[in-house]
Amino acid sequence: MDRKIVIPGDLLSEDARRAGEGTYVRDGKVYSLLYGIASFRDKISVIPLAGKYLPAVGDNVIGVVKDITFSNWILDINSPYDGLLHISEFPKKIDVEDMSKYLRMGSSVMARVKDVDPAMKVELTLNDRRLGVIKTGRVVEISHTRVPRLIGKGGSMISMLKRELNCNIFVGQNGRIWVSGNEEDMDLALKTILLIEKEAHTNGLTDRIVEYIKDARRARG
C-alpha cells in the first residue's frame, strides 16, 4: 500500500533514512508529524489532510472576540467554525449587560474546547486557572499542523522551551501561541517558535533548537 491516513506519532518505518516531509525520527524510527496522508515511495512523506484547524473537545485554543450576542461571546478560533463562549463559562459571575466590560471586540483569550456537537457548534470555557483573558505578552500564529512538533513527544519540546527561554508559553491547538516574559526573552521565544515551524520536518530538531537558543543568548551577552 503506497498511501494511508496517519495521525501524529504513528510509526511509519524502522529505517530513519526514509524520513521525509511531515515526519520525524526518534530512536532511529520514522513517525508521522501530522494528521494526513502518508506516501511510502522511497522517502516517506505525510501531506496534511486539512488546511484548517478543526476543533476537538479538550483542545486548548486562543480566540479573538468577533461579536457579542445575548449571553455569548463569538470568537474567531482560526477555524472554519466560530467558538461560542457562554457567560456561564467566564471565571467570574457577571451580568449580561456588563459582558463588553470584561471581553470586548478584539479581546484575545486562552480557552478550552468544552463541546463540539455534530453540527460543529463549538462551545468554549475559561473555567480553569490556566485559562483567561490575554492582557500581557504576545501571540504568534503558526500552522496548526506544526503544533504537535512544537509540543514534542510527551511534551518534551515545549517543556524545554519554557525552561531555556524563561517564558510562560501557552500552546493553542489552533496554531496560536501566547508567550509572556521580558522583551528580550519574548523576542527570542517568537523567533525560536517560527524556526520550529519552518524546520518541523527535519531530524535532530530538539538538539539544534537548544543550540540555537544558547548561541542567541551568547550573541547578546
mmCIF file with all atom_site columns, C-alpha atoms in Angstrom:
data_model
loop_
_atom_site.group_PDB
_atom_site.id
_atom_site.type_symbol
_atom_site.label_atom_id
_atom_site.label_alt_id
_atom_site.label_comp_id
_atom_site.label_asym_id
_atom_site.label_entity_id
_atom_site.label_seq_id
_atom_site.pdbx_PDB_ins_code
_atom_site.Cartn_x
_atom_site.Cartn_y
_atom_site.Cartn_z
_atom_site.occupancy
_atom_site.B_iso_or_equiv
_atom_site.pdbx_formal_charge
_atom_site.auth_seq_id
_atom_site.auth_comp_id
_atom_site.auth_asym_id
_atom_site.auth_atom_id
_atom_site.pdbx_PDB_model_num
ATOM 1   C CA . MET A 1 1   ? 0.000   0.000  0.000  1.00 0.00 ? 1   MET A CA 1
ATOM 2   C CA . ASP A 1 2   ? 1.557   3.280  -1.176 1.00 0.00 ? 2   ASP A CA 1
ATOM 3   C CA . ARG A 1 3   ? -0.697  5.643  0.786  1.00 0.00 ? 3   ARG A CA 1
ATOM 4   C CA . LYS A 1 4   ? -2.666  5.606  4.040  1.00 0.00 ? 4   LYS A CA 1
ATOM 5   C CA . ILE A 1 5   ? -4.174  8.047  6.540  1.00 0.00 ? 5   ILE A CA 1
ATOM 6   C CA . VAL A 1 6   ? -1.990  8.546  9.628  1.00 0.00 ? 6   VAL A CA 1
ATOM 7   C CA . ILE A 1 7   ? -2.070  10.601 12.814 1.00 0.00 ? 7   ILE A CA 1
ATOM 8   C CA . PRO A 1 8   ? 0.784   12.291 14.748 1.00 0.00 ? 8   PRO A CA 1
ATOM 9   C CA . GLY A 1 9   ? 3.004   9.679  16.406 1.00 0.00 ? 9   GLY A CA 1
ATOM 10  C CA . ASP A 1 10  ? 2.150   6.781  14.068 1.00 0.00 ? 10  ASP A CA 1
ATOM 11  C CA . LEU A 1 11  ? 5.166   4.563  13.349 1.00 0.00 ? 11  LEU A CA 1
ATOM 12  C CA . LEU A 1 12  ? 5.896   4.700  9.626  1.00 0.00 ? 12  LEU A CA 1
ATOM 13  C CA . SER A 1 13  ? 9.248   2.941  9.222  1.00 0.00 ? 13  SER A CA 1
ATOM 14  C CA . GLU A 1 14  ? 12.116  1.324  11.105 1.00 0.00 ? 14  GLU A CA 1
ATOM 15  C CA . ASP A 1 15  ? 14.558  2.977  8.677  1.00 0.00 ? 15  ASP A CA 1
ATOM 16  C CA . ALA A 1 16  ? 15.459  6.553  9.629  1.00 0.00 ? 16  ALA A CA 1
ATOM 17  C CA . ARG A 1 17  ? 16.921  7.166  6.155  1.00 0.00 ? 17  ARG A CA 1
ATOM 18  C CA . ARG A 1 18  ? 13.402  7.164  4.696  1.00 0.00 ? 18  ARG A CA 1
ATOM 19  C CA . ALA A 1 19  ? 12.230  10.176 6.725  1.00 0.00 ? 19  ALA A CA 1
ATOM 20  C CA . GLY A 1 20  ? 10.771  12.946 4.569  1.00 0.00 ? 20  GLY A CA 1
ATOM 21  C CA . GLU A 1 21  ? 8.421   15.946 4.789  1.00 0.00 ? 21  GLU A CA 1
ATOM 22  C CA . GLY A 1 22  ? 5.823   15.699 7.551  1.00 0.00 ? 22  GLY A CA 1
ATOM 23  C CA . THR A 1 23  ? 7.733   13.064 9.569  1.00 0.00 ? 23  THR A CA 1
ATOM 24  C CA . TYR A 1 24  ? 10.224  12.989 12.416 1.00 0.00 ? 24  TYR A CA 1
ATOM 25  C CA . VAL A 1 25  ? 12.829  10.494 13.608 1.00 0.00 ? 25  VAL A CA 1
ATOM 26  C CA . ARG A 1 26  ? 13.095  9.151  17.130 1.00 0.00 ? 26  ARG A CA 1
ATOM 27  C CA . ASP A 1 27  ? 15.385  6.299  18.216 1.00 0.00 ? 27  ASP A CA 1
ATOM 28  C CA . GLY A 1 28  ? 16.134  5.504  14.595 1.00 0.00 ? 28  GLY A CA 1
ATOM 29  C CA . LYS A 1 29  ? 12.487  5.114  13.606 1.00 0.00 ? 29  LYS A CA 1
ATOM 30  C CA . VAL A 1 30  ? 10.263  7.305  11.444 1.00 0.00 ? 30  VAL A CA 1
ATOM 31  C CA . TYR A 1 31  ? 6.996   8.681  12.857 1.00 0.00 ? 31  TYR A CA 1
ATOM 32  C CA . SER A 1 32  ? 4.233   10.862 11.464 1.00 0.00 ? 32  SER A CA 1
ATOM 33  C CA . LEU A 1 33  ? 4.358   14.510 12.470 1.00 0.00 ? 33  LEU A CA 1
ATOM 34  C CA . LEU A 1 34  ? 0.898   15.294 11.090 1.00 0.00 ? 34  LEU A CA 1
ATOM 35  C CA . TYR A 1 35  ? -2.640  14.096 10.621 1.00 0.00 ? 35  TYR A CA 1
ATOM 36  C CA . GLY A 1 36  ? -2.640  13.404 6.910  1.00 0.00 ? 36  GLY A CA 1
ATOM 37  C CA . ILE A 1 37  ? -1.908  11.009 4.087  1.00 0.00 ? 37  ILE A CA 1
ATOM 38  C CA . ALA A 1 38  ? 1.398   9.135  4.195  1.00 0.00 ? 38  ALA A CA 1
ATOM 39  C CA . SER A 1 39  ? 3.184   8.267  0.979  1.00 0.00 ? 39  SER A CA 1
ATOM 40  C CA . PHE A 1 40  ? 5.637   5.353  1.220  1.00 0.00 ? 40  PHE A CA 1
ATOM 41  C CA . ARG A 1 41  ? 7.501   5.680  -2.089 1.00 0.00 ? 41  ARG A CA 1
ATOM 42  C CA . ASP A 1 42  ? 11.254  5.969  -1.478 1.00 0.00 ? 42  ASP A CA 1
ATOM 43  C CA . LYS A 1 43  ? 11.245  8.782  1.097  1.00 0.00 ? 43  LYS A CA 1
ATOM 44  C CA . ILE A 1 44  ? 8.206   8.662  3.386  1.00 0.00 ? 44  ILE A CA 1
ATOM 45  C CA . SER A 1 45  ? 6.236   11.914 3.461  1.00 0.00 ? 45  SER A CA 1
ATOM 46  C CA . VAL A 1 46  ? 2.995   12.989 5.101  1.00 0.00 ? 46  VAL A CA 1
ATOM 47  C CA . ILE A 1 47  ? 0.704   15.522 3.430  1.00 0.00 ? 47  ILE A CA 1
ATOM 48  C CA . PRO A 1 48  ? -1.694  17.344 5.804  1.00 0.00 ? 48  PRO A CA 1
ATOM 49  C CA . LEU A 1 49  ? -5.295  16.287 5.246  1.00 0.00 ? 49  LEU A CA 1
ATOM 50  C CA . ALA A 1 50  ? -6.847  19.539 6.389  1.00 0.00 ? 50  ALA A CA 1
ATOM 51  C CA . GLY A 1 51  ? -5.640  23.041 5.735  1.00 0.00 ? 51  GLY A CA 1
ATOM 52  C CA . LYS A 1 52  ? -7.811  24.464 8.510  1.00 0.00 ? 52  LYS A CA 1
ATOM 53  C CA . TYR A 1 53  ? -7.946  23.663 12.195 1.00 0.00 ? 53  TYR A CA 1
ATOM 54  C CA . LEU A 1 54  ? -10.928 21.502 13.179 1.00 0.00 ? 54  LEU A CA 1
ATOM 55  C CA . PRO A 1 55  ? -11.798 21.860 16.899 1.00 0.00 ? 55  PRO A CA 1
ATOM 56  C CA . ALA A 1 56  ? -11.930 18.814 19.171 1.00 0.00 ? 56  ALA A CA 1
ATOM 57  C CA . VAL A 1 57  ? -13.110 18.507 22.782 1.00 0.00 ? 57  VAL A CA 1
ATOM 58  C CA . GLY A 1 58  ? -10.261 19.229 25.194 1.00 0.00 ? 58  GLY A CA 1
ATOM 59  C CA . ASP A 1 59  ? -8.229  21.340 22.772 1.00 0.00 ? 59  ASP A CA 1
ATOM 60  C CA . ASN A 1 60  ? -6.595  24.474 24.114 1.00 0.00 ? 60  ASN A CA 1
ATOM 61  C CA . VAL A 1 61  ? -7.154  27.401 21.755 1.00 0.00 ? 61  VAL A CA 1
ATOM 62  C CA . ILE A 1 62  ? -6.523  31.122 21.553 1.00 0.00 ? 62  ILE A CA 1
ATOM 63  C CA . GLY A 1 63  ? -9.568  33.007 20.317 1.00 0.00 ? 63  GLY A CA 1
ATOM 64  C CA . VAL A 1 64  ? -10.348 36.610 19.393 1.00 0.00 ? 64  VAL A CA 1
ATOM 65  C CA . VAL A 1 65  ? -13.755 38.108 20.134 1.00 0.00 ? 65  VAL A CA 1
ATOM 66  C CA . LYS A 1 66  ? -15.505 38.976 16.850 1.00 0.00 ? 66  LYS A CA 1
ATOM 67  C CA . ASP A 1 67  ? -19.057 39.526 18.084 1.00 0.00 ? 67  ASP A CA 1
ATOM 68  C CA . ILE A 1 68  ? -21.105 39.743 21.281 1.00 0.00 ? 68  ILE A CA 1
ATOM 69  C CA . THR A 1 69  ? -24.658 38.408 21.459 1.00 0.00 ? 69  THR A CA 1
ATOM 70  C CA . PHE A 1 70  ? -27.070 37.889 24.324 1.00 0.00 ? 70  PHE A CA 1
ATOM 71  C CA . SER A 1 71  ? -25.158 35.655 26.805 1.00 0.00 ? 71  SER A CA 1
ATOM 72  C CA . ASN A 1 72  ? -22.447 34.597 24.289 1.00 0.00 ? 72  ASN A CA 1
ATOM 73  C CA . TRP A 1 73  ? -19.163 35.945 23.015 1.00 0.00 ? 73  TRP A CA 1
ATOM 74  C CA . ILE A 1 74  ? -18.408 34.715 19.499 1.00 0.00 ? 74  ILE A CA 1
ATOM 75  C CA . LEU A 1 75  ? -14.713 34.021 18.919 1.00 0.00 ? 75  LEU A CA 1
ATOM 76  C CA . ASP A 1 76  ? -12.535 33.570 15.874 1.00 0.00 ? 76  ASP A CA 1
ATOM 77  C CA . ILE A 1 77  ? -10.524 30.425 16.672 1.00 0.00 ? 77  ILE A CA 1
ATOM 78  C CA . ASN A 1 78  ? -8.586  30.202 13.376 1.00 0.00 ? 78  ASN A CA 1
ATOM 79  C CA . SER A 1 79  ? -11.065 27.635 12.067 1.00 0.00 ? 79  SER A CA 1
ATOM 80  C CA . PRO A 1 80  ? -13.957 27.461 9.609  1.00 0.00 ? 80  PRO A CA 1
ATOM 81  C CA . TYR A 1 81  ? -16.114 27.294 12.768 1.00 0.00 ? 81  TYR A CA 1
ATOM 82  C CA . ASP A 1 82  ? -16.563 30.018 15.376 1.00 0.00 ? 82  ASP A CA 1
ATOM 83  C CA . GLY A 1 83  ? -16.175 29.337 19.086 1.00 0.00 ? 83  GLY A CA 1
ATOM 84  C CA . LEU A 1 84  ? -19.025 30.235 21.437 1.00 0.00 ? 84  LEU A CA 1
ATOM 85  C CA . LEU A 1 85  ? -18.123 31.355 24.946 1.00 0.00 ? 85  LEU A CA 1
ATOM 86  C CA . HIS A 1 86  ? -21.242 31.456 27.134 1.00 0.00 ? 86  HIS A CA 1
ATOM 87  C CA . ILE A 1 87  ? -21.361 33.914 30.000 1.00 0.00 ? 87  ILE A CA 1
ATOM 88  C CA . SER A 1 88  ? -21.575 30.987 32.439 1.00 0.00 ? 88  SER A CA 1
ATOM 89  C CA . GLU A 1 89  ? -18.133 29.785 31.228 1.00 0.00 ? 89  GLU A CA 1
ATOM 90  C CA . PHE A 1 90  ? -16.453 33.037 32.272 1.00 0.00 ? 90  PHE A CA 1
ATOM 91  C CA . PRO A 1 91  ? -14.500 32.517 35.526 1.00 0.00 ? 91  PRO A CA 1
ATOM 92  C CA . LYS A 1 92  ? -16.376 35.315 37.269 1.00 0.00 ? 92  LYS A CA 1
ATOM 93  C CA . LYS A 1 93  ? -20.118 35.799 37.669 1.00 0.00 ? 93  LYS A CA 1
ATOM 94  C CA . ILE A 1 94  ? -21.153 38.778 35.541 1.00 0.00 ? 94  ILE A CA 1
ATOM 95  C CA . ASP A 1 95  ? -24.380 40.287 34.281 1.00 0.00 ? 95  ASP A CA 1
ATOM 96  C CA . VAL A 1 96  ? -25.310 40.141 30.598 1.00 0.00 ? 96  VAL A CA 1
ATOM 97  C CA . GLU A 1 97  ? -25.321 43.936 30.293 1.00 0.00 ? 97  GLU A CA 1
ATOM 98  C CA . ASP A 1 98  ? -21.702 44.012 31.527 1.00 0.00 ? 98  ASP A CA 1
ATOM 99  C CA . MET A 1 99  ? -20.297 41.469 29.050 1.00 0.00 ? 99  MET A CA 1
ATOM 100 C CA . SER A 1 100 ? -18.454 44.055 26.954 1.00 0.00 ? 100 SER A CA 1
ATOM 101 C CA . LYS A 1 101 ? -16.703 45.368 30.064 1.00 0.00 ? 101 LYS A CA 1
ATOM 102 C CA . TYR A 1 102 ? -14.909 42.056 30.516 1.00 0.00 ? 102 TYR A CA 1
ATOM 103 C CA . LEU A 1 103 ? -14.421 40.949 26.896 1.00 0.00 ? 103 LEU A CA 1
ATOM 104 C CA . ARG A 1 104 ? -14.787 43.490 24.125 1.00 0.00 ? 104 ARG A CA 1
ATOM 105 C CA . MET A 1 105 ? -14.444 43.185 20.370 1.00 0.00 ? 105 MET A CA 1
ATOM 106 C CA . GLY A 1 106 ? -10.848 42.236 19.571 1.00 0.00 ? 106 GLY A CA 1
ATOM 107 C CA . SER A 1 107 ? -10.089 40.830 23.039 1.00 0.00 ? 107 SER A CA 1
ATOM 108 C CA . SER A 1 108 ? -7.971  37.663 22.997 1.00 0.00 ? 108 SER A CA 1
ATOM 109 C CA . VAL A 1 109 ? -8.453  34.744 25.364 1.00 0.00 ? 109 VAL A CA 1
ATOM 110 C CA . MET A 1 110 ? -6.841  31.428 26.194 1.00 0.00 ? 110 MET A CA 1
ATOM 111 C CA . ALA A 1 111 ? -9.745  28.960 26.210 1.00 0.00 ? 111 ALA A CA 1
ATOM 112 C CA . ARG A 1 112 ? -10.547 25.265 26.039 1.00 0.00 ? 112 ARG A CA 1
ATOM 113 C CA . VAL A 1 113 ? -12.998 23.479 23.763 1.00 0.00 ? 113 VAL A CA 1
ATOM 114 C CA . LYS A 1 114 ? -15.738 22.180 26.074 1.00 0.00 ? 114 LYS A CA 1
ATOM 115 C CA . ASP A 1 115 ? -18.003 20.581 23.493 1.00 0.00 ? 115 ASP A CA 1
ATOM 116 C CA . VAL A 1 116 ? -18.423 20.122 19.739 1.00 0.00 ? 116 VAL A CA 1
ATOM 117 C CA . ASP A 1 117 ? -21.796 18.908 18.512 1.00 0.00 ? 117 ASP A CA 1
ATOM 118 C CA . PRO A 1 118 ? -22.494 17.098 15.196 1.00 0.00 ? 118 PRO A CA 1
ATOM 119 C CA . ALA A 1 119 ? -23.358 20.430 13.563 1.00 0.00 ? 119 ALA A CA 1
ATOM 120 C CA . MET A 1 120 ? -19.928 21.777 14.604 1.00 0.00 ? 120 MET A CA 1
ATOM 121 C CA . LYS A 1 121 ? -21.262 24.142 17.241 1.00 0.00 ? 121 LYS A CA 1
ATOM 122 C CA . VAL A 1 122 ? -18.080 24.750 19.238 1.00 0.00 ? 122 VAL A CA 1
ATOM 123 C CA . GLU A 1 123 ? -18.529 25.611 22.920 1.00 0.00 ? 123 GLU A CA 1
ATOM 124 C CA . LEU A 1 124 ? -15.598 27.094 24.833 1.00 0.00 ? 124 LEU A CA 1
ATOM 125 C CA . THR A 1 125 ? -14.789 27.547 28.505 1.00 0.00 ? 125 THR A CA 1
ATOM 126 C CA . LEU A 1 126 ? -12.473 29.716 30.585 1.00 0.00 ? 126 LEU A CA 1
ATOM 127 C CA . ASN A 1 127 ? -13.185 27.795 33.790 1.00 0.00 ? 127 ASN A CA 1
ATOM 128 C CA . ASP A 1 128 ? -9.634  26.719 34.548 1.00 0.00 ? 128 ASP A CA 1
ATOM 129 C CA . ARG A 1 129 ? -6.974  28.770 36.314 1.00 0.00 ? 129 ARG A CA 1
ATOM 130 C CA . ARG A 1 130 ? -4.608  28.285 33.339 1.00 0.00 ? 130 ARG A CA 1
ATOM 131 C CA . LEU A 1 131 ? -7.118  29.929 31.008 1.00 0.00 ? 131 LEU A CA 1
ATOM 132 C CA . GLY A 1 132 ? -8.301  33.523 30.777 1.00 0.00 ? 132 GLY A CA 1
ATOM 133 C CA . VAL A 1 133 ? -8.084  36.901 29.097 1.00 0.00 ? 133 VAL A CA 1
ATOM 134 C CA . ILE A 1 134 ? -4.759  37.800 27.465 1.00 0.00 ? 134 ILE A CA 1
ATOM 135 C CA . LYS A 1 135 ? -3.628  41.155 28.845 1.00 0.00 ? 135 LYS A CA 1
ATOM 136 C CA . THR A 1 136 ? 0.163   40.889 28.507 1.00 0.00 ? 136 THR A CA 1
ATOM 137 C CA . GLY A 1 137 ? 2.706   39.117 26.334 1.00 0.00 ? 137 GLY A CA 1
ATOM 138 C CA . ARG A 1 138 ? 2.475   38.387 22.622 1.00 0.00 ? 138 ARG A CA 1
ATOM 139 C CA . VAL A 1 139 ? 0.687   35.955 20.350 1.00 0.00 ? 139 VAL A CA 1
ATOM 140 C CA . VAL A 1 140 ? 2.283   34.327 17.315 1.00 0.00 ? 140 VAL A CA 1
ATOM 141 C CA . GLU A 1 141 ? 0.453   32.197 14.759 1.00 0.00 ? 141 GLU A CA 1
ATOM 142 C CA . ILE A 1 142 ? 1.883   29.084 13.116 1.00 0.00 ? 142 ILE A CA 1
ATOM 143 C CA . SER A 1 143 ? 0.341   26.302 11.050 1.00 0.00 ? 143 SER A CA 1
ATOM 144 C CA . HIS A 1 144 ? -1.799  24.149 13.347 1.00 0.00 ? 144 HIS A CA 1
ATOM 145 C CA . THR A 1 145 ? -0.231  21.098 11.667 1.00 0.00 ? 145 THR A CA 1
ATOM 146 C CA . ARG A 1 146 ? 3.098   22.082 13.275 1.00 0.00 ? 146 ARG A CA 1
ATOM 147 C CA . VAL A 1 147 ? 1.711   22.234 16.821 1.00 0.00 ? 147 VAL A CA 1
ATOM 148 C CA . PRO A 1 148 ? 2.472   18.553 17.629 1.00 0.00 ? 148 PRO A CA 1
ATOM 149 C CA . ARG A 1 149 ? 6.138   19.176 16.772 1.00 0.00 ? 149 ARG A CA 1
ATOM 150 C CA . LEU A 1 150 ? 6.205   22.307 18.924 1.00 0.00 ? 150 LEU A CA 1
ATOM 151 C CA . ILE A 1 151 ? 4.827   20.305 21.844 1.00 0.00 ? 151 ILE A CA 1
ATOM 152 C CA . GLY A 1 152 ? 7.079   17.298 21.208 1.00 0.00 ? 152 GLY A CA 1
ATOM 153 C CA . LYS A 1 153 ? 6.799   13.697 22.323 1.00 0.00 ? 153 LYS A CA 1
ATOM 154 C CA . GLY A 1 154 ? 5.284   13.683 25.807 1.00 0.00 ? 154 GLY A CA 1
ATOM 155 C CA . GLY A 1 155 ? 5.637   17.474 25.920 1.00 0.00 ? 155 GLY A CA 1
ATOM 156 C CA . SER A 1 156 ? 9.419   17.288 25.637 1.00 0.00 ? 156 SER A CA 1
ATOM 157 C CA . MET A 1 157 ? 9.908   20.203 23.220 1.00 0.00 ? 157 MET A CA 1
ATOM 158 C CA . ILE A 1 158 ? 7.591   22.686 24.913 1.00 0.00 ? 158 ILE A CA 1
ATOM 159 C CA . SER A 1 159 ? 8.997   21.829 28.362 1.00 0.00 ? 159 SER A CA 1
ATOM 160 C CA . MET A 1 160 ? 12.497  22.501 27.086 1.00 0.00 ? 160 MET A CA 1
ATOM 161 C CA . LEU A 1 161 ? 11.403  25.806 25.531 1.00 0.00 ? 161 LEU A CA 1
ATOM 162 C CA . LYS A 1 162 ? 9.802   27.059 28.754 1.00 0.00 ? 162 LYS A CA 1
ATOM 163 C CA . ARG A 1 163 ? 12.946  26.145 30.669 1.00 0.00 ? 163 ARG A CA 1
ATOM 164 C CA . GLU A 1 164 ? 15.511  27.530 28.228 1.00 0.00 ? 164 GLU A CA 1
ATOM 165 C CA . LEU A 1 165 ? 13.603  30.634 27.164 1.00 0.00 ? 165 LEU A CA 1
ATOM 166 C CA . ASN A 1 166 ? 12.497  31.694 30.652 1.00 0.00 ? 166 ASN A CA 1
ATOM 167 C CA . CYS A 1 167 ? 8.986   32.440 29.347 1.00 0.00 ? 167 CYS A CA 1
ATOM 168 C CA . ASN A 1 168 ? 5.437   31.352 30.016 1.00 0.00 ? 168 ASN A CA 1
ATOM 169 C CA . ILE A 1 169 ? 4.102   29.691 26.876 1.00 0.00 ? 169 ILE A CA 1
ATOM 170 C CA . PHE A 1 170 ? 0.517   28.638 26.119 1.00 0.00 ? 170 PHE A CA 1
ATOM 171 C CA . VAL A 1 171 ? 0.116   26.491 23.008 1.00 0.00 ? 171 VAL A CA 1
ATOM 172 C CA . GLY A 1 172 ? -3.235  26.540 21.239 1.00 0.00 ? 172 GLY A CA 1
ATOM 173 C CA . GLN A 1 173 ? -4.025  23.527 19.068 1.00 0.00 ? 173 GLN A CA 1
ATOM 174 C CA . ASN A 1 174 ? -5.401  26.065 16.598 1.00 0.00 ? 174 ASN A CA 1
ATOM 175 C CA . GLY A 1 175 ? -1.865  27.280 15.869 1.00 0.00 ? 175 GLY A CA 1
ATOM 176 C CA . ARG A 1 176 ? -1.872  30.384 18.047 1.00 0.00 ? 176 ARG A CA 1
ATOM 177 C CA . ILE A 1 177 ? 0.827   30.566 20.707 1.00 0.00 ? 177 ILE A CA 1
ATOM 178 C CA . TRP A 1 178 ? 0.956   33.009 23.635 1.00 0.00 ? 178 TRP A CA 1
ATOM 179 C CA . VAL A 1 179 ? 4.331   33.970 25.085 1.00 0.00 ? 179 VAL A CA 1
ATOM 180 C CA . SER A 1 180 ? 4.976   36.090 28.176 1.00 0.00 ? 180 SER A CA 1
ATOM 181 C CA . GLY A 1 181 ? 8.298   37.229 29.632 1.00 0.00 ? 181 GLY A CA 1
ATOM 182 C CA . ASN A 1 182 ? 10.669  40.154 29.396 1.00 0.00 ? 182 ASN A CA 1
ATOM 183 C CA . GLU A 1 183 ? 11.070  41.777 25.980 1.00 0.00 ? 183 GLU A CA 1
ATOM 184 C CA . GLU A 1 184 ? 14.375  40.096 25.044 1.00 0.00 ? 184 GLU A CA 1
ATOM 185 C CA . ASP A 1 185 ? 13.154  36.662 26.108 1.00 0.00 ? 185 ASP A CA 1
ATOM 186 C CA . MET A 1 186 ? 9.915   37.083 24.160 1.00 0.00 ? 186 MET A CA 1
ATOM 187 C CA . ASP A 1 187 ? 11.826  38.167 21.050 1.00 0.00 ? 187 ASP A CA 1
ATOM 188 C CA . LEU A 1 188 ? 13.940  35.022 21.213 1.00 0.00 ? 188 LEU A CA 1
ATOM 189 C CA . ALA A 1 189 ? 10.922  32.832 22.009 1.00 0.00 ? 189 ALA A CA 1
ATOM 190 C CA . LEU A 1 190 ? 8.994   34.022 18.957 1.00 0.00 ? 190 LEU A CA 1
ATOM 191 C CA . LYS A 1 191 ? 11.995  33.534 16.672 1.00 0.00 ? 191 LYS A CA 1
ATOM 192 C CA . THR A 1 192 ? 12.507  30.046 18.099 1.00 0.00 ? 192 THR A CA 1
ATOM 193 C CA . ILE A 1 193 ? 8.860   29.053 17.615 1.00 0.00 ? 193 ILE A CA 1
ATOM 194 C CA . LEU A 1 194 ? 8.908   30.233 13.998 1.00 0.00 ? 194 LEU A CA 1
ATOM 195 C CA . LEU A 1 195 ? 12.138  28.289 13.430 1.00 0.00 ? 195 LEU A CA 1
ATOM 196 C CA . ILE A 1 196 ? 10.496  25.133 14.785 1.00 0.00 ? 196 ILE A CA 1
ATOM 197 C CA . GLU A 1 197 ? 7.570   25.674 12.410 1.00 0.00 ? 197 GLU A CA 1
ATOM 198 C CA . LYS A 1 198 ? 9.944   26.090 9.476  1.00 0.00 ? 198 LYS A CA 1
ATOM 199 C CA . GLU A 1 199 ? 12.106  23.048 10.291 1.00 0.00 ? 199 GLU A CA 1
ATOM 200 C CA . ALA A 1 200 ? 9.478   20.777 11.874 1.00 0.00 ? 200 ALA A CA 1
ATOM 201 C CA . HIS A 1 201 ? 10.116  18.023 9.340  1.00 0.00 ? 201 HIS A CA 1
ATOM 202 C CA . THR A 1 202 ? 13.885  17.823 9.905  1.00 0.00 ? 202 THR A CA 1
ATOM 203 C CA . ASN A 1 203 ? 15.846  15.352 12.010 1.00 0.00 ? 203 ASN A CA 1
ATOM 204 C CA . GLY A 1 204 ? 17.549  16.209 15.319 1.00 0.00 ? 204 GLY A CA 1
ATOM 205 C CA . LEU A 1 205 ? 15.458  19.332 15.726 1.00 0.00 ? 205 LEU A CA 1
ATOM 206 C CA . THR A 1 206 ? 15.394  19.459 19.532 1.00 0.00 ? 206 THR A CA 1
ATOM 207 C CA . ASP A 1 207 ? 19.184  19.450 19.833 1.00 0.00 ? 207 ASP A CA 1
ATOM 208 C CA . ARG A 1 208 ? 19.501  22.128 17.155 1.00 0.00 ? 208 ARG A CA 1
ATOM 209 C CA . ILE A 1 209 ? 16.922  24.319 18.886 1.00 0.00 ? 209 ILE A CA 1
ATOM 210 C CA . VAL A 1 210 ? 18.798  24.064 22.197 1.00 0.00 ? 210 VAL A CA 1
ATOM 211 C CA . GLU A 1 211 ? 21.990  25.160 20.432 1.00 0.00 ? 211 GLU A CA 1
ATOM 212 C CA . TYR A 1 212 ? 20.148  27.945 18.619 1.00 0.00 ? 212 TYR A CA 1
ATOM 213 C CA . ILE A 1 213 ? 18.887  29.352 21.922 1.00 0.00 ? 213 ILE A CA 1
ATOM 214 C CA . LYS A 1 214 ? 22.315  29.097 23.561 1.00 0.00 ? 214 LYS A CA 1
ATOM 215 C CA . ASP A 1 215 ? 24.000  30.783 20.590 1.00 0.00 ? 215 ASP A CA 1
ATOM 216 C CA . ALA A 1 216 ? 21.433  33.582 20.593 1.00 0.00 ? 216 ALA A CA 1
ATOM 217 C CA . ARG A 1 217 ? 21.992  34.187 24.322 1.00 0.00 ? 217 ARG A CA 1
ATOM 218 C CA . ARG A 1 218 ? 25.776  34.226 23.867 1.00 0.00 ? 218 ARG A CA 1
ATOM 219 C CA . ALA A 1 219 ? 25.472  36.677 20.991 1.00 0.00 ? 219 ALA A CA 1
ATOM 220 C CA . ARG A 1 220 ? 23.555  39.177 23.045 1.00 0.00 ? 220 ARG A CA 1
ATOM 221 C CA . GLY A 1 221 ? 25.896  38.760 26.016 1.00 0.00 ? 221 GLY A CA 1
#
